[in-house]
PDB file of C-alpha atoms and ligand atoms in Angstrom:
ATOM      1  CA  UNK M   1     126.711  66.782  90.288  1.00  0.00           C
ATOM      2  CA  UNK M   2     127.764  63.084  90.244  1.00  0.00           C
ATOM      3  CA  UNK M   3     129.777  61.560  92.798  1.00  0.00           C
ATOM      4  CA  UNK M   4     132.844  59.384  92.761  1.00  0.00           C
ATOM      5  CA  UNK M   5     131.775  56.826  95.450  1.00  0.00           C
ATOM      6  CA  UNK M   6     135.016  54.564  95.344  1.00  0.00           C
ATOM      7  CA  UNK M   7     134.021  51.333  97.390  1.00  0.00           C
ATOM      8  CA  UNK M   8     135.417  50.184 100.138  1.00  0.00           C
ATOM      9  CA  UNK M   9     136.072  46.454 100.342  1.00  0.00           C
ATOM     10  CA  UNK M  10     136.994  44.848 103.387  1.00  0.00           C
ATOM     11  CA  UNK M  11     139.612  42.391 103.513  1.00  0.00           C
ATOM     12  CA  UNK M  12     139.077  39.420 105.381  1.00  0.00           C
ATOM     13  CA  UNK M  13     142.891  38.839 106.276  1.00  0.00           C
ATOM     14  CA  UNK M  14     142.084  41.323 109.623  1.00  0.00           C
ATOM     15  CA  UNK M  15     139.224  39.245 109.921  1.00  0.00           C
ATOM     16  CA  UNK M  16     138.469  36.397 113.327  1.00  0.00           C
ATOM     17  CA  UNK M  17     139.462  33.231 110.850  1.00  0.00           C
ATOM     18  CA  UNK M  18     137.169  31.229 113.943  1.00  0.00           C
ATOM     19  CA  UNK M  19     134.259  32.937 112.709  1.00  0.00           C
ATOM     20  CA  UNK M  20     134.827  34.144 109.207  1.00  0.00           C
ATOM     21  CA  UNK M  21     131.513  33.523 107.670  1.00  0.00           C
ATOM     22  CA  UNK M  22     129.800  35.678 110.322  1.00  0.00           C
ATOM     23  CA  UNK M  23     132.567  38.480 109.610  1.00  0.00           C
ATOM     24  CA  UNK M  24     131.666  38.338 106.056  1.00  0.00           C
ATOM     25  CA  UNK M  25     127.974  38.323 106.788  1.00  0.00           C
ATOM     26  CA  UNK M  26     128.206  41.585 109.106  1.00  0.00           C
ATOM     27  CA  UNK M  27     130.148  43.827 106.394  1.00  0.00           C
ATOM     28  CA  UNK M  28     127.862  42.837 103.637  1.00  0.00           C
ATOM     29  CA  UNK M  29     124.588  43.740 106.225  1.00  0.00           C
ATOM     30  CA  UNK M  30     126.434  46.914 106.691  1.00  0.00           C
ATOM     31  CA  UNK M  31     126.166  47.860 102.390  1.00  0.00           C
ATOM     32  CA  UNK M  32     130.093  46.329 101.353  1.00  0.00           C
ATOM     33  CA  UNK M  33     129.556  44.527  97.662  1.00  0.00           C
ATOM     34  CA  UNK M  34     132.644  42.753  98.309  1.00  0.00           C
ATOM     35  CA  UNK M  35     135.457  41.269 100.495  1.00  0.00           C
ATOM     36  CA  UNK M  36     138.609  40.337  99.888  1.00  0.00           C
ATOM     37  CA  UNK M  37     140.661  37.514 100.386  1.00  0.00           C
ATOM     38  CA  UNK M  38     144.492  37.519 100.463  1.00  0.00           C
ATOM     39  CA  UNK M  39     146.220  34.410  99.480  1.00  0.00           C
ATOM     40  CA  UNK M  40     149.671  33.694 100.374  1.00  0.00           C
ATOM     41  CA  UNK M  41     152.071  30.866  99.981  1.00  0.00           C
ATOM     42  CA  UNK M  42     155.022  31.748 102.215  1.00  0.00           C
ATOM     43  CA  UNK M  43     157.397  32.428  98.893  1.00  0.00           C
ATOM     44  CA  UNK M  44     156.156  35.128  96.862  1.00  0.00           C
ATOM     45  CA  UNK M  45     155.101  36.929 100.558  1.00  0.00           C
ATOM     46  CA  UNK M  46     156.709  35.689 103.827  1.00  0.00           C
ATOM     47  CA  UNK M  47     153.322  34.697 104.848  1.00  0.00           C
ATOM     48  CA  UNK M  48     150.831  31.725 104.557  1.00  0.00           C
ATOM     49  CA  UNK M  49     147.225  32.452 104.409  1.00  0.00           C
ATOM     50  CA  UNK M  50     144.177  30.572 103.063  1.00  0.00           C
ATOM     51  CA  UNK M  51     143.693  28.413  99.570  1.00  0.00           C
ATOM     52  CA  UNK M  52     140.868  27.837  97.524  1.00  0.00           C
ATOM     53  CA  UNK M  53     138.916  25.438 100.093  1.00  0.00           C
ATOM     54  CA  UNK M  54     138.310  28.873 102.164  1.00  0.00           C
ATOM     55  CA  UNK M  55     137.185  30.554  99.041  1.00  0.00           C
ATOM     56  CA  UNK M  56     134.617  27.679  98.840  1.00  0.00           C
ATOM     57  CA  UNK M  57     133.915  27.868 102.556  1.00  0.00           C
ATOM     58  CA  UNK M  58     132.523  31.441 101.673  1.00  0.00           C
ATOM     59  CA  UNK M  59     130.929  31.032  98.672  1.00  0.00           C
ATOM     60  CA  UNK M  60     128.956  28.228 100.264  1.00  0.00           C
ATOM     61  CA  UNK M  61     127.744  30.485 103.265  1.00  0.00           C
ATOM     62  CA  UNK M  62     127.791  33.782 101.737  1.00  0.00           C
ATOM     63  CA  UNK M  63     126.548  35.878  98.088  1.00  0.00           C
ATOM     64  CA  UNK M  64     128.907  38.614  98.396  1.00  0.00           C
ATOM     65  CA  UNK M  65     131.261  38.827  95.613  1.00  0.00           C
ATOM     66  CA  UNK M  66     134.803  37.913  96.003  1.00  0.00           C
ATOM     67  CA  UNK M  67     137.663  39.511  95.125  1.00  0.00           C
ATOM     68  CA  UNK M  68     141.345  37.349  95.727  1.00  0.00           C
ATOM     69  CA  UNK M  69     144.138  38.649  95.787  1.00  0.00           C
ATOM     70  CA  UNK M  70     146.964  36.506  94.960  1.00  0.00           C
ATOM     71  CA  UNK M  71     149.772  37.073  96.342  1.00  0.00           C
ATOM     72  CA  UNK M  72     151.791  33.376  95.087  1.00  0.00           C
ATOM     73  CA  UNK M  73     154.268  32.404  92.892  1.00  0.00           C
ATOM     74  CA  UNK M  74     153.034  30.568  89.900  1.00  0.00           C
ATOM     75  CA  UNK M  75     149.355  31.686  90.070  1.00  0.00           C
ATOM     76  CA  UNK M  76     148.373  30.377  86.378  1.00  0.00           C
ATOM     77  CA  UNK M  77     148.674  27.016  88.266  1.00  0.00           C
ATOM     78  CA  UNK M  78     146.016  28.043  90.833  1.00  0.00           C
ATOM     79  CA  UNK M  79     143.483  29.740  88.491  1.00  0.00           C
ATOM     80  CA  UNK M  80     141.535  27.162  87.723  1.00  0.00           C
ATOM     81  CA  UNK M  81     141.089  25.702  91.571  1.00  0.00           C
ATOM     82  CA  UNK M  82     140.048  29.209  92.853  1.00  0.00           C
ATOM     83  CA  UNK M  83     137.613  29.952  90.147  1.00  0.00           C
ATOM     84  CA  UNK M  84     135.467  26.651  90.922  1.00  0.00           C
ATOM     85  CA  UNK M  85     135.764  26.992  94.656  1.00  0.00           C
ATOM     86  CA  UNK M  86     133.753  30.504  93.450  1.00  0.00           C
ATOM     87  CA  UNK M  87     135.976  33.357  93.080  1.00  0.00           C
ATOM     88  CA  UNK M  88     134.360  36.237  91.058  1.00  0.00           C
ATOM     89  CA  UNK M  89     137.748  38.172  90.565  1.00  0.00           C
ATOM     90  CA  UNK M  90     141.171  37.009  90.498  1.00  0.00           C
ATOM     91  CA  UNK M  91     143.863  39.342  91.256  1.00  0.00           C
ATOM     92  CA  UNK M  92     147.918  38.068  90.076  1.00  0.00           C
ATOM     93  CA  UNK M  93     150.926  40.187  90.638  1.00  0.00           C
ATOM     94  CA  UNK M  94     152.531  41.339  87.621  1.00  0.00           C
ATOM     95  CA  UNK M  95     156.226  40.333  89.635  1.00  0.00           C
ATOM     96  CA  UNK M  96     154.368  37.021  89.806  1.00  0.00           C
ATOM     97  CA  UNK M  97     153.752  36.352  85.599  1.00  0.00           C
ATOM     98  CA  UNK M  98     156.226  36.045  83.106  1.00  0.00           C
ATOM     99  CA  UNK M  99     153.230  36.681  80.707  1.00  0.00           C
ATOM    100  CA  UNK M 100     150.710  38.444  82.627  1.00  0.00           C
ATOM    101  CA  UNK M 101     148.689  38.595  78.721  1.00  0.00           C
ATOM    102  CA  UNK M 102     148.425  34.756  78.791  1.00  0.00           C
ATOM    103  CA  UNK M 103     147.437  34.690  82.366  1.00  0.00           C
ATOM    104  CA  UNK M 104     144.866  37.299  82.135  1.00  0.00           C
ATOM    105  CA  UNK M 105     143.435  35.663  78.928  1.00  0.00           C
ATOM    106  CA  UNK M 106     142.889  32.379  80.792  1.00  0.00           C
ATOM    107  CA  UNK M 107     141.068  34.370  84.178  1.00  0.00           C
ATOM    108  CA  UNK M 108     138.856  35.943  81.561  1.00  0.00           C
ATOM    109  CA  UNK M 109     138.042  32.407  79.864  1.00  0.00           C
ATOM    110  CA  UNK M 110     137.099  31.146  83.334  1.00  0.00           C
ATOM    111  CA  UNK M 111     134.510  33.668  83.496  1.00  0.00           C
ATOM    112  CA  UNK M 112     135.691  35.865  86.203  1.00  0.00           C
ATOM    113  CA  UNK M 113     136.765  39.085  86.530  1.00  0.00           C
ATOM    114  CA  UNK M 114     141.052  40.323  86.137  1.00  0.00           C
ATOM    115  CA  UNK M 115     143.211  42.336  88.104  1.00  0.00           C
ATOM    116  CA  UNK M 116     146.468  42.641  87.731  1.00  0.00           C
ATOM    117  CA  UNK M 117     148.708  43.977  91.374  1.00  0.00           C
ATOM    118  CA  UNK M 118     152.128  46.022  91.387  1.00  0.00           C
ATOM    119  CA  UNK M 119     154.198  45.776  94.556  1.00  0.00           C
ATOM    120  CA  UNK M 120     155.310  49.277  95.609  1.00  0.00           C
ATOM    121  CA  UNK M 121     159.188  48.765  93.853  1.00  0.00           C
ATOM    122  CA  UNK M 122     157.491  48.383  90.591  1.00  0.00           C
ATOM    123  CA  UNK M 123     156.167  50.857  88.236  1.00  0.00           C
ATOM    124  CA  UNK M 124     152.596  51.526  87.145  1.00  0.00           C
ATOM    125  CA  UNK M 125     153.814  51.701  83.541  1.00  0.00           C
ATOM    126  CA  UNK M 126     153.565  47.810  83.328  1.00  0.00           C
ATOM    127  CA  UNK M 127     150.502  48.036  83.452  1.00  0.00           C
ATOM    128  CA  UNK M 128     149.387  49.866  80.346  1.00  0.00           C
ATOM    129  CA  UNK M 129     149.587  47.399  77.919  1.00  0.00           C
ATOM    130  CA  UNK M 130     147.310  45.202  79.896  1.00  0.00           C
ATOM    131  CA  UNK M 131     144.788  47.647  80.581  1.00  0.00           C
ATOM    132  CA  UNK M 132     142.753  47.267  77.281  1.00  0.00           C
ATOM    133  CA  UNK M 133     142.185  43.584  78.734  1.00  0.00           C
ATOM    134  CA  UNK M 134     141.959  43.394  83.079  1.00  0.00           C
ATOM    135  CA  UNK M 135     138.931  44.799  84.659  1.00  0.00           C
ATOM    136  CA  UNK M 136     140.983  45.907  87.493  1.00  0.00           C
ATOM    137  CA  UNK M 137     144.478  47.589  88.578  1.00  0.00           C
ATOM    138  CA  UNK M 138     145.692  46.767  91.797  1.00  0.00           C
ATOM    139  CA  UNK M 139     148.564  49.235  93.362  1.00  0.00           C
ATOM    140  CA  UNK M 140     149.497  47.973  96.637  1.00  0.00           C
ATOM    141  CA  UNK M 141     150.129  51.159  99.207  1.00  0.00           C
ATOM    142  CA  UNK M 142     152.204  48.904 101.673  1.00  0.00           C
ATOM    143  CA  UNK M 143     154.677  46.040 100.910  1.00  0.00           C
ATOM    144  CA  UNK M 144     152.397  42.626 100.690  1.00  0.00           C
ATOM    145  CA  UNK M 145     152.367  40.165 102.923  1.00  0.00           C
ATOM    146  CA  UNK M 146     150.469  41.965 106.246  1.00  0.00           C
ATOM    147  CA  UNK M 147     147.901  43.548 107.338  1.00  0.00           C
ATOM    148  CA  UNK M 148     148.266  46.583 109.876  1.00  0.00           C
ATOM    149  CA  UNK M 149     151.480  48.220 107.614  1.00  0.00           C
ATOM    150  CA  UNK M 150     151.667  52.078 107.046  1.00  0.00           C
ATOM    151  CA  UNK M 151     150.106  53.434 104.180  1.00  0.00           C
ATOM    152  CA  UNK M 152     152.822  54.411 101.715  1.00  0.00           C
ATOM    153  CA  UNK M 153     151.755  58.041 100.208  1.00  0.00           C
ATOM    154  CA  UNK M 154     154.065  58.255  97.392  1.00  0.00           C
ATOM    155  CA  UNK M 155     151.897  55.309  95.752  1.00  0.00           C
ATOM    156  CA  UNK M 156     149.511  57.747  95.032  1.00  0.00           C
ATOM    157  CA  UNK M 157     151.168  59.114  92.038  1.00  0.00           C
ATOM    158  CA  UNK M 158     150.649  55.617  90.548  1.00  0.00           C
ATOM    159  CA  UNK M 159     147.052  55.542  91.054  1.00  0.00           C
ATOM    160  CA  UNK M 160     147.131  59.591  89.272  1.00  0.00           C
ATOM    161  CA  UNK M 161     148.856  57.999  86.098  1.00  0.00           C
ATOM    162  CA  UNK M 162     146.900  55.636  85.941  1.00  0.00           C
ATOM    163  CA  UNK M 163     143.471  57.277  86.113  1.00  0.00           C
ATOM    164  CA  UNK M 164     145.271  59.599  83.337  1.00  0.00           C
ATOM    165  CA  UNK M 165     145.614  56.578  80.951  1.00  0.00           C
ATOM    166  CA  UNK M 166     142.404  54.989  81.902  1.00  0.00           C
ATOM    167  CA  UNK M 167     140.545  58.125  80.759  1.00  0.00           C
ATOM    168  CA  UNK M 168     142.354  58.797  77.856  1.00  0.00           C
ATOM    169  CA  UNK M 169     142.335  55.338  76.118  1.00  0.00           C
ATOM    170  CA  UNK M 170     138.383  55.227  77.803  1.00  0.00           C
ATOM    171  CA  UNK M 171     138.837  51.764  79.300  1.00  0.00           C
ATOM    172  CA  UNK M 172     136.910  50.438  81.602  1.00  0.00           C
ATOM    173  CA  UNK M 173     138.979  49.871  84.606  1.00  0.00           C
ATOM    174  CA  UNK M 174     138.615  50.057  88.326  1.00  0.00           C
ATOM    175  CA  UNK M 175     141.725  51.087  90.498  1.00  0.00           C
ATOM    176  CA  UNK M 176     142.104  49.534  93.533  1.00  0.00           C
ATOM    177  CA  UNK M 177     144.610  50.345  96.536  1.00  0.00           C
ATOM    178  CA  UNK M 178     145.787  48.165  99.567  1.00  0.00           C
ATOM    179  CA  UNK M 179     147.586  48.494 101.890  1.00  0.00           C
ATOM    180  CA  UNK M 180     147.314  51.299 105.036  1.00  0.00           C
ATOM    181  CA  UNK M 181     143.669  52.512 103.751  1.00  0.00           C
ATOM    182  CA  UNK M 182     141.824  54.256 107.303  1.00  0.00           C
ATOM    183  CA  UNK M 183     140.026  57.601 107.717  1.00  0.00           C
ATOM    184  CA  UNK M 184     143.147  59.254 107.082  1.00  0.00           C
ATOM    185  CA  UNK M 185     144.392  57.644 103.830  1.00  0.00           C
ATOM    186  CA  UNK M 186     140.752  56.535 102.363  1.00  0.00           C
ATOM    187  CA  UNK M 187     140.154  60.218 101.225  1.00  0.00           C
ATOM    188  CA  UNK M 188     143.773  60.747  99.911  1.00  0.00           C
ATOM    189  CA  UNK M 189     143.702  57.292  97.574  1.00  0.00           C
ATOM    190  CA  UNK M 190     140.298  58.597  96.625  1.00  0.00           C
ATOM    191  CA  UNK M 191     141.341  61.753  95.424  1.00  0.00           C
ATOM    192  CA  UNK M 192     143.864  60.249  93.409  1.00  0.00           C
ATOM    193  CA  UNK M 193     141.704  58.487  91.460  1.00  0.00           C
ATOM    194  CA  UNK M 194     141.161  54.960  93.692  1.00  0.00           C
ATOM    195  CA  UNK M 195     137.673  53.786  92.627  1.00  0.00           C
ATOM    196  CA  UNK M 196     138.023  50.806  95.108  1.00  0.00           C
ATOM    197  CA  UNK M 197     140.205  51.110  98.808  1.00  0.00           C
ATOM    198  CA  UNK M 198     141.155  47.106 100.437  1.00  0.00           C
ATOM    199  CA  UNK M 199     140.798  47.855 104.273  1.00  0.00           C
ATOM    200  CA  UNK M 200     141.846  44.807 106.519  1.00  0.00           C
ATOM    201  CA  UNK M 201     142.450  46.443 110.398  1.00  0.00           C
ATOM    202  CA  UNK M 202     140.515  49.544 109.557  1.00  0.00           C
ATOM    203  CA  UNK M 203     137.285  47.443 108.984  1.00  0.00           C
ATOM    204  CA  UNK M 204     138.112  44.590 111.458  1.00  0.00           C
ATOM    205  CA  UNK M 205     140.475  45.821 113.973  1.00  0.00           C
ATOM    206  CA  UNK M 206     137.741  47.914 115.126  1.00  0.00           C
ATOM    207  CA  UNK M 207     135.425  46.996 118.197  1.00  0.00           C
ATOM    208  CA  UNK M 208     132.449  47.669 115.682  1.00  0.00           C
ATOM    209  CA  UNK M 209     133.430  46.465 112.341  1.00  0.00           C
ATOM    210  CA  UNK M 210     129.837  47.350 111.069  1.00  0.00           C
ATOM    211  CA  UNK M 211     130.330  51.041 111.898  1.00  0.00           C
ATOM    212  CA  UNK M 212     133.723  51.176 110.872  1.00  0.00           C
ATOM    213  CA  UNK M 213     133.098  49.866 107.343  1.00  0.00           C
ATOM    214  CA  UNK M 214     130.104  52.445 107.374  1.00  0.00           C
ATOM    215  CA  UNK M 215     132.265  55.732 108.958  1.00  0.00           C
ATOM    216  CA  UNK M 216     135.229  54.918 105.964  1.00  0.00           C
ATOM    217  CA  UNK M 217     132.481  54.327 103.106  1.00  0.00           C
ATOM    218  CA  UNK M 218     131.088  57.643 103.874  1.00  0.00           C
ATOM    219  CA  UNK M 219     134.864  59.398 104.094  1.00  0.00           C
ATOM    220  CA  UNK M 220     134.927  58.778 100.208  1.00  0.00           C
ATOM    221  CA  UNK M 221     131.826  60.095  99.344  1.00  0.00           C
ATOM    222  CA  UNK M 222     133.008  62.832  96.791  1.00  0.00           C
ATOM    223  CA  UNK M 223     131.433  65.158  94.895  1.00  0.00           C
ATOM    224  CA  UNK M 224     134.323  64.985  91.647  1.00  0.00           C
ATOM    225  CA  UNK M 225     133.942  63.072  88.251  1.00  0.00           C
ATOM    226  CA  UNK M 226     131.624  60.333  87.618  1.00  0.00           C
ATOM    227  CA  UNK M 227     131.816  56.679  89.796  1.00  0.00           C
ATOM    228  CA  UNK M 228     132.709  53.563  87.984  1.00  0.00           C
ATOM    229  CA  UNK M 229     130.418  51.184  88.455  1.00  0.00           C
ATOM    230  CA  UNK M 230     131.973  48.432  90.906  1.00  0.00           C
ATOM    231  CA  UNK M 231     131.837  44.882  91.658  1.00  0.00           C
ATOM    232  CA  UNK M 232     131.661  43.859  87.646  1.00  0.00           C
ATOM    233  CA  UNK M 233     129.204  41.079  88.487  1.00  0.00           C
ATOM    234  CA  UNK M 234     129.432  38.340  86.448  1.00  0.00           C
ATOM    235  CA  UNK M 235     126.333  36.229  88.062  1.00  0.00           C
TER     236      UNK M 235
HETATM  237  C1  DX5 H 301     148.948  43.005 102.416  1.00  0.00           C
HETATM  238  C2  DX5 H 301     147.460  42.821 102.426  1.00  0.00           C
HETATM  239  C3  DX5 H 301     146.866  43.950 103.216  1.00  0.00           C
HETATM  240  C4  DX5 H 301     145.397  43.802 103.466  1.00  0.00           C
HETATM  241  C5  DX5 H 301     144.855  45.110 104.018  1.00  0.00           C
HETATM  242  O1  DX5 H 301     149.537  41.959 101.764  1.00  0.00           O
HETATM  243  O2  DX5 H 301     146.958  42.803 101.087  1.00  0.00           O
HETATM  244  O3  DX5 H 301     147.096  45.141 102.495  1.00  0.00           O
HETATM  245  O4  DX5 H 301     144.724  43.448 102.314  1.00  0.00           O
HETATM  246  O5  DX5 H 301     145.506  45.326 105.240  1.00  0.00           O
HETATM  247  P1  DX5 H 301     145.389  46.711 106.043  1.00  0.00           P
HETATM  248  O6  DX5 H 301     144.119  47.401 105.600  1.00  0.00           O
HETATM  249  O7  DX5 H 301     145.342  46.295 107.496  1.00  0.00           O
HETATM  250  O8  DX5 H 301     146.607  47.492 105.690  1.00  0.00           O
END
C-alpha cells in the first residue's frame, strides 16, 4: 500500500536567530528537505522578521531547500531580491496581490518554485483559478504574524476542498499548513489532505529539536493515497 508521507518542514522563525545556520544544519542531519523562513515587514503582519540578506546567509552555509513565506505588503517588489539571495520557493499571500496571476508568472520566470497563502478570514476558493499555475497552496491554521499560536481546526475543511479540486483537475500541487502544527494537530492536517505541515515551536521549542522534528515526521506516516513528491527541486 503506498503511503502519504506529508513532510514536515521546520520553520526557522522558532529558531535561536544567534545560531541559525547550526539550527538549520541539525534539522536537515535529522532527514527535513526543507526549512522555512517567515518574512515580515511590520504592515501586512504586526511583526518584523528577516529580509533577503538572511536568505543569503543560509544559502551560503547550508543546501537545504528554502521555502519563504512572505508575509509583506507589496511582495512583487521583493521577488526578485529573495530569489538571488537563493530562495527555491516563494510563498505571497493572496490578501497581499492585486493580481496574484502576474505575480505568480514572474516567481515562475525567476526559476523558483510558487505558493500562494490564505489567511484564515479568507476562503480557499481563491485559490482555484491559480492552481493550474503555483506549485504550492499555503492555508495558514493560525492568524500570521507568530509563532507559538493555537492551531485553528476549522482550517481543515480548506485543506479537504482543496485536495478535492487538486485531484479532480489532476494538478500537481502540494498543500501546505502553518500555523499550530504538533503531535496533536500534525496527524489531523494530514488526514485532511496536508502534503506538507510548517512547524516553528514544535521543532525548535523543544530541548531536542533533532528528535522532535523526527517524533512529528513519523506522526504522519500514513498508510492512505499516494505521497506527492515534495521539495520540487529546481537545482
Ligand atoms: C505565523 C508563522 C508561524 C510559523 C510556525 O505567521 O508562519 O505559523 O511558521 O509557527 P508555530 O509552528 O510555532 O505555530
Amino acid at each position: 500500500m503506498t503511503r502519504h508521507r506529508p513532510h514536515i518542514v521546520p520553520s526557522v522563525l522558532s529558531a535561536d536567530f544567534g545560531n541559525l545556520v547550526h539550527d538549520v544544519r541539525t534539522v536537515q542531519r535529522a532527514g527535513a528537505k526543507s526549512v522555512q523562513i517567515d518574512v515580515m515587514d511590520g504592515h501586512f503582519v504586526p511583526n518584523i522578521t528577516v529580509g533577503p540578506i538572511v536568505v543569503a546567509a543560509l544559502r551560503k552555509q547550508t543546501s537545504i531547500f528554502l521555502d519563504v513565506h512572505l508575509m509583506i505588503e507589496k511582495p512583487w517588489k521583493y521577488l526578485d531580491a529573495f530569489a538571488k539571495a537563493g530562495a527555491d520557493l516563494l510563498t505571497v499571500h493572496w490578501e497581499a496581490c492585486p493580481r496574484p496571476r502576474q505575480v505568480v508568472r514572474h516567481i515562475k520566470n525567476l526559476g523558483l518554485k510558487a505558493g500562494v497563502a490564505i489567511r484564515p478570514k479568507t476562503s480557499e476558493r481563491v485559490l482555484f483559478s491559480l492552481l493550474p499555475e503555483i506549485d504550492l497552496a499555503l492555508v495558514m491554521t493560525v492568524e500570521p504574524g507568530f509563532g507559538g499560536q493555537a492551531f485553528m481546526p476549522r482550517m481543515l475543511s480548506k485543506v479537504q476542498a482543496l485536495k478535492r479540486r487538486i485531484r479532480l483537475q489532476g494538478h500537481p500541487c502540494e498543500i501546505q499548513v502553518d500555523g499550530g502544527i504538533n503531535l496533536k494537530t500534525a496527524p489531523l492536517a494530514a488526514e485532511a489532505g496536508a502534503t506538507s505541515l510548517v512547524a516553528g515551536s514544535a521543532v525548535y521549542g523543544a530541548p531536542d529539536a533533532a528528535e522532535a522534528f523526527k517524533k512529528l515526521q513519523r506522526s504522519v506516516d500514513l498508510p492512505v493515497d499516494a505521497q506527492v513528491e515534495y521539495p520540487l527541486k529546481l537545482r
